[in-house]
Amino acid sequence: MDLSKPIPVTEGLWWVGSGGTHNNLQCNPYLLIQGGSAILFDPGSVLDFDTVAEKVSSLVPISELEAIVCSHQDPDLCSALPLFEKAGFTGPICCHKRAAAIITYYGVQNPFYPIDLHEYAYTLKDGTAITFIFAPYLHFPGAIMSYLPIQKVLVSGDLFGSVTSQWHLFAESGYEEGMKAFHEAYMPSHDILKPVMDQLEHYDIKIICPQHGSIIKTEIPYHIQLLRDLPCGIFLEPVRKNLLDAGGHLALCNQIVKRYVAMFGAKEVREALVKSPFVFNAKNKAIQSTKLAEQEIWDAFFDLIHERKGMGWITVVAPAVELMSKEYSIALPDVFRTLVFDAIRNLDTRDSKMQELESARLNLEEKLKHMEESLYKDTVTGLYNEEFHRLFVHEAMAAIADDGKALTFLMISIDNLSAINLDFGSAEGNATLRNLAMVIKRHIEPTSHLFRLSGGVFGIHCMDLDKDEVIRRAETMRTTIAESDIFIVPITVSIGMFNTTEIPQSVMGDLEQMVELTMQTARYRLKLAQKQGGGMLVHASNTANVGNTIFTILLIDEPGLGRDIIRRALEQNHYRVVVADNGLEGRRFVEEERPDIIISELMIPKVSALTLRKELLAKPSTRKIPFLLMSSIKNESTIGRALEVNISHFFWRPVMLVELLGVVNLIANRLQIQGN
């Protein structure tokens, strides 16, 4: 079996994990490809991302993943999510809302699909649905399992996992010992574990795919029953048992031997027992006999293990040995009760707490750094973002009002960024943005400031240069960009320019009006440059004879005759129209195109119109974009929901074009006045 490649588990389901282990734990991501849908389960950690991404990409492009399912929030299971987003994944993250609250802190940008708010199901493109099984506190409050009805597979998350140094992709004989060791250490209580195992009796399960350990393809009822009856948890009150009925101390030692074999391998156990009072049967992987008296066996066995294998082999079975001592009313072996053992356990606890505190401190520092960067730095180019620019421009206007110095603001947009994203993918689009930022930096003075505003738009504030010099340098830069061969395809840029000497004296000193006039005029002139074919600089304007083509309208609706009629009517009125088939495309076009007006059908797929509107309202850069809604379902409920997100224009479908165009023209006239 070549573990360097994806391994088929059953029809449509692939194991896409790494063949390595970390601290005897193996992490297993799974990829479902069915009926046009590609769903990734438990994508794994940052450590395994390169391997997992390579295997996924060999089966389906990461950009075509429909969704990623996370069984819980732990970093070993899903800390790679931001890396998948950077690699092109744009779909939702399916998890419990309790998990989503924590996963957010990994820095994910994609929307969540809270399974508890969607009847614990996710419908695939072929009409079948993944069923989610709630497994609270096993071992996280928002833990879930996923049931695939076509494959009859349970993707079980932490449940049915195992800890072992002898890992196999598919479970072999003795797997249950490592499974018991894992659950004894990580699951809080038998009272919590049992009801979840009882639920599984209602499902036809042929294969269990845990996140840790091995895939279980045989004796499914046995493994479920084993966990259903497993004593575990720190509040355990075990049932008292008779030692003689169990086979005496030697039988208890063999239970520990069985655990050691599962965790370390038979060879290691044989080496530990060779030339000792205990005769080890390699075939049966158990102690066959001993000459020691019954009362000596228990202490002698663990003294021997301690002597030959060290305290690590003692502490790893401590929960099981303590449980046996309670069950059979026998004393703990001497080695477990020595001061050395207690000291080591206390030291381990103290070290563990220190490590947790240090990890928490480093994690907090990293989060603070990430929060600062996410607030004010653009993640693609590393430049200061639109939010920081908003603060900067206020400070700049205050300085101009005080000392009378002039400033020139350039707004630069890549004319063909949308085509690059469409033809080559968002990764190449981002590379284009980074390369453009590098070229611009070479052409500006140290006293000038460069920002990434939104989509393919950059802003430059030029200090200590007069207007004519800025025009000369901007034209040189524009030509250099057009002739550069560092981009995947040649690009051109349009530039709108505003100089603060154009601010009327009546406005000077009113910072809000100064900022608004500067930004609106530069954006208006940028649109003029784009209207005239792009690849040019506009540094002066008169709006008296400007047509509607400076305005971009984003039309979000499923393909069909109704959309085509609206689009033609808008274009006949000389508006530039961009269409999106669903809410996800609409969200992307808002970032790339920054439309002047949005017209959307209420019931669009993937991301609803009202959800998209809420997202736009949450961002200062998009909250003022006029949003027009249309639907054949126009009633008190839908009108009320539209008003809640400040939508004042709601059209009944089929739309009366005269009414729609009248409203659009009024909005365009208002925007044109503001731009002037």
XYZ file of C-alpha atoms in Angstrom, residues 26-588:
563
model
C -2.109 9.742 13.542
C -4.397 12.317 11.910
C -6.700 11.154 9.123
C -8.445 13.528 6.697
C -11.001 12.005 4.286
C -12.288 13.232 0.910
C -15.771 12.378 -0.376
C -16.347 12.716 -4.149
C -19.961 12.020 -5.032
C -22.492 13.288 -7.549
C -20.574 16.434 -8.473
C -19.734 17.305 -4.860
C -16.302 17.149 -3.210
C -16.351 17.322 0.610
C -13.216 17.239 2.776
C -13.548 15.900 6.327
C -11.204 16.998 9.143
C -8.522 18.714 6.993
C -5.762 18.325 9.577
C -3.037 20.489 11.063
C -0.535 22.950 9.666
C 2.115 20.229 9.994
C 0.329 17.958 7.506
C -1.075 20.600 5.126
C 1.411 20.149 2.275
C 0.823 16.390 2.132
C -2.963 16.615 2.490
C -3.271 19.427 -0.066
C -1.165 17.527 -2.586
C -3.318 14.410 -2.236
C -6.575 16.350 -2.430
C -5.338 18.228 -5.527
C -4.504 14.940 -7.232
C -8.212 14.053 -7.043
C -9.949 17.437 -7.327
C -8.724 21.072 -7.445
C -8.865 22.676 -4.006
C -10.878 25.531 -5.520
C -13.585 22.978 -6.423
C -14.040 21.686 -2.867
C -17.696 22.319 -2.090
C -17.321 22.306 1.701
C -15.046 21.232 4.558
C -16.486 19.394 7.572
C -14.810 19.783 10.969
C -15.742 17.250 13.663
C -14.505 19.628 16.363
C -12.182 22.600 16.837
C -8.812 21.119 17.872
C -5.690 22.329 15.987
C -4.664 18.798 15.000
C -7.989 18.520 13.167
C -8.525 21.869 11.465
C -5.747 24.444 12.013
C -4.873 24.034 8.310
C -8.166 25.726 7.279
C -6.588 29.155 6.534
C -3.990 27.441 4.337
C -6.755 25.732 2.335
C -8.419 29.134 1.914
C -5.179 30.625 0.610
C -4.908 27.653 -1.781
C -8.299 28.481 -3.305
C -11.002 26.934 -1.103
C -14.023 29.276 -1.014
C -16.816 27.043 0.315
C -18.487 26.875 3.716
C -17.069 25.221 6.841
C -19.569 22.713 8.269
C -19.401 22.323 12.038
C -21.374 22.874 15.225
C -21.799 26.544 16.139
C -19.886 25.858 19.394
C -16.910 24.734 17.327
C -17.275 27.648 14.908
C -16.800 30.088 17.791
C -13.311 28.643 18.389
C -12.337 27.858 14.779
C -12.792 31.553 13.965
C -9.590 32.251 15.928
C -7.485 30.315 13.413
C -8.094 33.293 11.116
C -10.543 31.638 8.699
C -12.402 33.944 6.292
C -14.942 31.592 4.699
C -18.528 31.410 5.978
C -19.610 28.775 8.475
C -22.445 26.296 7.926
C -23.665 25.640 11.512
C -25.016 22.100 11.270
C -27.155 22.541 14.401
C -29.021 25.339 12.590
C -29.557 23.157 9.485
C -31.222 20.112 11.051
C -27.865 18.304 11.355
C -27.652 17.665 7.605
C -25.842 18.949 4.506
C -27.377 18.263 1.088
C -25.047 17.360 -1.777
C -25.562 18.290 -5.430
C -27.031 14.841 -6.200
C -29.792 15.357 -3.623
C -28.416 12.984 -0.977
C -27.480 14.352 2.419
C -24.680 13.887 4.925
C -26.181 13.315 8.374
C -24.402 14.756 11.401
C -24.562 13.042 14.805
C -24.127 15.249 17.849
C -21.507 13.879 20.287
C -21.383 16.533 23.038
C -18.311 16.605 25.310
C -16.629 13.738 23.444
C -14.307 15.382 23.978
C -15.552 18.904 23.118
C -19.020 20.457 23.707
C -19.517 20.872 19.960
C -18.130 17.525 18.757
C -19.950 15.799 15.884
C -19.719 12.667 13.743
C -20.700 12.442 10.058
C -22.707 9.585 8.522
C -22.477 8.970 4.759
C -25.615 6.973 3.822
C -24.493 5.901 0.333
C -21.167 4.519 1.588
C -22.579 3.526 5.020
C -19.499 5.131 6.566
C -19.208 6.883 9.933
C -16.569 9.658 9.966
C -16.238 9.627 13.730
C -13.798 12.395 14.689
C -12.033 11.591 17.971
C -14.354 8.680 18.761
C -12.953 5.234 17.893
C -9.477 6.811 17.728
C -6.344 5.112 19.010
C -2.875 5.944 20.294
C -0.085 3.650 19.120
C 3.438 3.643 17.757
C 2.505 0.658 15.548
C 0.139 2.483 13.175
C -1.676 0.849 10.273
C -4.159 2.583 7.991
C -6.680 -0.219 8.445
C -7.236 -1.617 11.934
C -5.613 -4.955 12.688
C -5.956 -7.432 15.544
C -5.419 -5.773 18.909
C -6.482 -2.319 17.734
C -9.000 -2.091 20.556
C -6.259 -1.812 23.199
C -4.894 1.411 21.751
C -8.482 2.583 21.332
C -9.240 1.946 25.003
C -6.054 3.757 26.069
C -7.026 6.796 23.983
C -10.588 6.981 25.299
C -9.569 6.396 28.916
C -7.306 9.425 28.653
C -9.492 11.788 26.603
C -13.170 11.010 27.207
C -14.730 12.599 30.312
C -17.190 9.981 31.474
C -18.846 6.678 30.702
C -22.187 8.397 31.375
C -21.499 10.764 28.465
C -19.973 8.165 26.150
C -22.680 5.492 26.461
C -25.693 7.480 25.130
C -23.791 8.476 21.994
C -22.817 4.859 21.344
C -26.471 3.894 21.828
C -27.398 6.319 19.035
C -25.171 4.463 16.598
C -27.344 1.346 16.849
C -29.860 3.153 14.615
C -27.378 3.501 11.730
C -26.290 0.893 9.187
C -22.516 1.305 9.578
C -20.086 -0.753 7.497
C -16.909 1.312 8.032
C -15.726 3.664 10.811
C -13.222 6.373 9.853
C -11.757 8.050 12.952
C -9.558 11.125 12.892
C -6.882 9.365 14.985
C -5.797 5.752 14.678
C -6.958 3.309 12.024
C -9.966 2.772 9.766
C -12.239 0.030 11.152
C -13.776 -2.238 8.482
C -14.584 -5.337 10.540
C -16.537 -6.152 13.718
C -18.280 -2.781 13.775
C -20.860 -3.788 16.462
C -18.040 -5.125 18.660
C -16.132 -1.827 18.603
C -19.299 0.178 19.308
C -20.184 -2.153 22.197
C -16.635 -1.897 23.553
C -16.870 1.908 23.823
C -20.443 1.736 25.066
C -19.305 -0.329 28.053
C -15.859 1.267 28.528
C -15.194 2.683 32.019
C -13.505 6.043 31.574
C -13.268 9.499 33.068
C -11.931 11.056 36.239
C -15.264 10.655 38.070
C -15.349 6.932 37.496
C -16.877 4.670 40.142
C -16.021 1.164 38.873
C -18.049 -1.955 39.547
C -16.279 -4.194 42.065
C -14.961 -7.474 40.617
C -13.571 -10.723 42.010
C -9.822 -11.163 41.459
C -9.864 -14.983 41.458
C -12.723 -15.089 38.953
C -10.674 -12.842 36.665
C -7.698 -15.252 36.776
C -5.572 -13.681 39.516
C -2.782 -11.135 39.329
C -1.216 -12.777 36.278
C -4.405 -12.180 34.289
C -4.313 -8.512 35.260
C -0.671 -8.303 34.186
C -1.650 -9.789 30.837
C -4.231 -7.064 30.351
C -1.391 -4.570 30.727
C 0.834 -6.651 28.418
C -1.910 -6.550 25.801
C -1.985 -2.769 26.124
C 1.817 -2.552 25.811
C 1.805 -4.739 22.674
C -0.793 -2.467 21.061
C 1.154 0.680 21.924
C 4.808 -0.361 21.551
C 4.806 -3.635 19.628
C 5.421 -7.266 20.583
C 9.178 -7.010 20.057
C 9.560 -4.292 22.689
C 7.442 -6.241 25.180
C 9.424 -9.431 24.587
C 12.680 -7.538 25.250
C 11.234 -6.201 28.500
C 10.375 -9.710 29.779
C 13.298 -11.782 28.468
C 15.331 -13.601 31.188
C 12.833 -12.686 33.874
C 10.472 -14.637 36.160
C 7.783 -14.092 33.519
C 7.644 -16.477 30.543
C 6.388 -14.559 27.484
C 4.595 -16.484 24.716
C 5.427 -14.644 21.496
C 2.668 -16.388 19.555
C -0.096 -15.471 21.969
C 1.571 -12.166 22.914
C 0.940 -12.843 26.594
C 2.723 -14.048 29.747
C 2.346 -17.814 29.720
C 3.492 -18.531 33.279
C 5.590 -17.437 36.251
C 7.210 -19.165 39.231
C 6.446 -16.269 41.519
C 3.913 -16.593 44.309
C 0.510 -15.053 43.623
C 1.035 -12.208 46.103
C 4.398 -11.298 44.505
C 3.313 -11.099 40.866
C 1.670 -7.667 40.866
C 4.614 -5.705 42.330
C 7.318 -7.775 40.616
C 5.854 -7.255 37.164
C 5.832 -3.463 37.406
C 9.225 -3.346 39.154
C 10.622 -5.231 36.152
C 8.955 -2.913 33.631
C 10.209 0.125 35.538
C 13.750 -1.242 35.677
C 13.974 -2.169 31.999
C 11.764 0.389 30.264
C 11.699 3.342 32.621
C 9.015 5.498 34.118
C 7.501 6.272 30.696
C 6.078 2.748 30.460
C 4.679 3.072 33.982
C 2.917 6.408 33.588
C 1.346 5.451 30.252
C -0.686 2.646 31.882
C -1.343 4.470 35.168
C -5.063 5.132 34.436
C -5.669 1.457 33.619
C -3.731 0.199 36.672
C -5.502 2.606 39.015
C -8.832 1.442 37.605
C -7.906 -2.229 38.157
C -6.884 -1.499 41.733
C -10.312 -0.022 42.406
C -12.195 -2.763 40.555
C -10.455 -5.660 42.308
C -9.852 -3.944 45.666
C -6.091 -4.480 45.510
C -3.270 -2.120 46.432
C -1.460 -0.178 43.765
C 1.919 -1.734 42.867
C 4.786 -0.316 44.916
C 6.265 1.567 41.969
C 3.032 3.539 41.585
C 3.100 4.487 45.249
C 6.730 5.509 45.622
C 7.775 9.056 46.320
C 9.676 9.015 43.050
C 6.524 8.172 41.114
C 4.513 10.800 42.943
C 7.266 13.352 42.412
C 7.492 12.570 38.719
C 3.742 12.790 38.303
C 3.703 16.096 40.165
C 6.629 17.312 38.096
C 4.931 16.190 34.902
C 1.779 18.000 36.006
C 3.738 21.138 36.860
C 5.682 20.979 33.601
C 2.457 20.392 31.715
C 0.874 23.432 33.354
C 3.965 25.519 32.630
C 3.876 24.384 29.028
C 0.178 25.219 28.845
C 0.812 28.679 30.292
C 3.746 29.312 27.963
C 1.724 28.020 25.028
C -1.168 30.264 26.056
C 1.182 33.255 26.313
C 2.706 32.632 22.893
C -0.732 31.975 21.474
C -1.998 35.258 22.908
C 0.960 37.170 21.474
C 0.364 35.562 18.097
C -3.348 36.396 18.251
C -2.635 40.010 19.193
C -0.168 40.279 16.319
C -2.650 38.636 13.978
C -5.453 40.915 15.202
C -3.322 43.994 14.603
C -2.342 42.818 11.139
C -5.868 41.719 10.281
C -7.195 45.124 11.366
C -4.734 47.289 9.461
C -2.699 45.126 7.069
C -3.810 43.602 3.773
C -2.977 39.886 3.885
C -2.242 39.641 0.149
C 0.139 42.551 -0.417
C 1.271 43.357 3.128
C 0.273 47.011 2.570
C -1.870 49.005 4.949
C -5.527 48.374 4.148
C -8.618 50.492 3.548
C -9.465 50.685 7.249
C -6.036 52.143 8.069
C -6.270 54.435 5.033
C -9.493 55.856 6.462
C -7.607 56.895 9.619
C -4.610 58.163 7.643
C -6.568 60.397 5.286
C -8.286 62.145 8.209
C -4.886 62.921 9.742
C -3.587 64.121 6.369
C -6.552 66.462 5.869
C -6.090 67.861 9.360
C -2.454 68.678 8.518
C -3.497 70.337 5.220
C -6.110 72.447 6.980
C -3.522 73.572 9.567
C -0.452 74.382 7.441
C -1.925 74.853 3.961
C 0.317 72.268 2.253
C -1.034 70.412 -0.763
C -1.402 66.663 -1.232
C -2.138 64.627 -4.331
C -4.191 61.449 -4.081
C -4.055 58.777 -6.792
C -6.568 55.939 -7.026
C -5.218 53.113 -9.217
C -7.189 50.100 -10.492
C -6.127 47.036 -12.489
C -8.335 46.991 -15.590
C -8.198 43.241 -16.246
C -7.988 41.740 -12.726
C -11.385 40.026 -13.045
C -10.275 38.311 -16.270
C -7.069 37.109 -14.582
C -9.043 35.647 -11.660
C -11.482 33.979 -14.045
C -8.845 32.545 -16.406
C -6.077 31.631 -13.953
C -7.664 31.517 -10.498
C -7.523 33.732 -7.426
C -3.958 32.655 -6.575
C -2.651 34.266 -9.768
C -4.905 37.258 -9.139
C -3.260 37.709 -5.746
C 0.188 37.320 -7.313
C -0.730 40.091 -9.761
C -1.670 42.377 -6.854
C 1.628 41.659 -5.072
C 3.669 42.298 -8.216
C 1.839 45.551 -8.906
C 2.470 46.719 -5.341
C 6.182 46.007 -5.877
C 6.270 48.016 -9.132
C 4.435 50.977 -7.591
C 6.829 51.083 -4.628
C 9.725 51.540 -7.055
C 8.080 54.627 -8.570
C 7.075 56.595 -5.474
C 9.061 58.787 -3.122
C 9.822 57.675 0.454
C 7.513 60.472 1.607
C 4.584 58.995 -0.374
C 2.262 56.400 1.114
C 0.811 53.339 -0.675
C -2.363 51.499 0.401
C -4.408 48.517 -0.849
C -7.987 49.815 -0.747
C -10.208 47.024 -2.118
C -10.277 44.520 -4.944
C -7.748 45.644 -7.536
C -7.688 49.254 -6.288
C -4.649 50.936 -4.699
C -4.297 54.415 -3.225
C -1.217 56.662 -3.169
C -0.847 59.873 -1.151
C 1.972 61.970 -2.643
C 3.547 64.529 -0.329
C 6.074 67.266 -1.203
C 5.459 66.998 -4.971
C 3.543 69.525 -7.061
C 0.615 68.421 -9.210
C 2.482 68.502 -12.544
C 5.328 66.360 -11.178
C 2.845 63.794 -9.845
C 1.142 63.642 -13.276
C 4.508 63.098 -14.986
C 5.524 60.330 -12.607
C 2.090 58.675 -12.728
C 2.202 58.535 -16.538
C 5.692 57.013 -16.425
C 4.545 54.436 -13.878
C 1.426 53.597 -15.923
C 3.553 52.996 -19.031
C 6.066 50.875 -17.084
C 3.254 48.691 -15.723
C 1.768 48.162 -19.191
C 5.171 47.135 -20.600
C 6.223 44.938 -17.643
C 6.620 41.185 -18.178
C 6.458 40.169 -14.489
C 2.699 39.586 -14.644
C 1.125 36.336 -15.861
C -0.447 38.362 -18.691
C 0.089 42.039 -19.548
C -1.996 44.391 -17.425
C -3.087 47.988 -17.698
C -4.136 50.344 -14.935
C -6.585 53.221 -14.820
C -5.788 56.164 -12.535
C -8.009 58.824 -11.020
C -6.221 61.783 -9.432
C -7.217 64.580 -7.055
C -5.117 67.443 -5.711
C -6.127 69.199 -2.509
C -5.693 72.608 -4.146
C -9.061 71.816 -5.745
C -10.793 71.882 -2.335
C -12.969 75.045 -2.098
C -12.181 77.452 0.727
C -15.758 77.021 1.958
C -14.965 73.370 2.735
C -11.429 73.852 4.076
C -11.349 72.955 7.769
C -14.353 70.614 7.651
C -12.386 67.358 7.783
C -15.322 65.088 6.927
C -16.168 67.067 3.807
C -12.510 67.306 2.798
C -12.103 63.519 3.066
C -15.378 62.863 1.235
C -14.523 65.277 -1.586
C -11.036 63.832 -2.030
C -12.179 60.196 -2.121
C -15.324 60.739 -4.195
C -13.572 62.854 -6.830
C -10.628 60.452 -7.183
C -13.013 57.490 -7.488
C -15.163 59.409 -9.980
C -12.137 60.193 -12.156
C -10.980 56.587 -11.901
C -14.348 55.535 -13.322
C -13.964 58.091 -16.103
C -10.596 56.551 -16.979
C -12.159 53.070 -17.049
C -15.111 54.350 -19.121
C -12.752 55.680 -21.766
C -11.224 52.231 -22.261
C -8.824 51.998 -19.346
C -5.059 52.325 -19.298
C -5.130 56.079 -18.767
C -4.883 58.845 -16.143
C -7.696 61.337 -15.494
C -6.708 64.317 -13.336
C -9.547 66.720 -14.143
C -13.275 66.281 -14.741
C -16.520 67.981 -15.617
C -19.578 65.830 -15.052
C -21.969 67.805 -17.248
C -21.701 65.472 -20.243
C -20.838 62.196 -18.577
C -23.085 59.230 -19.382
C -24.238 56.355 -17.158
C -21.375 54.109 -18.277
C -19.238 55.372 -15.422
C -21.576 53.406 -13.119
C -21.208 49.666 -12.562
C -24.264 47.638 -11.555
C -23.882 44.161 -10.056
C -26.871 41.985 -10.984
C -27.111 38.818 -8.836
C -29.630 36.309 -10.172
C -29.712 32.762 -11.498
C -29.293 32.518 -15.296
C -32.532 32.835 -17.218
C -34.750 35.004 -19.376
C -35.710 37.303 -16.491
C -32.090 38.164 -15.770
C -31.298 38.681 -19.450
C -34.194 41.137 -19.861
C -33.072 43.228 -16.876
C -29.462 43.185 -18.029
C -30.335 44.345 -21.569
C -32.529 47.146 -20.222
C -29.715 48.429 -17.992
C -27.123 48.206 -20.770
C -29.457 50.043 -23.174
C -29.438 52.840 -20.585
C -25.630 52.812 -20.845
C -24.876 51.199 -17.490
C -21.979 48.782 -17.157
C -23.504 45.507 -15.880
C -21.683 42.651 -14.140
C -23.699 39.465 -13.477
C -23.259 36.822 -10.763
C -25.107 33.480 -10.623
C -25.131 33.158 -6.824
C -24.283 34.870 -3.563
C -20.696 33.577 -3.409
C -19.939 34.997 -6.868
C -21.699 38.198 -5.872
C -19.523 38.547 -2.767
C -16.374 38.091 -4.895
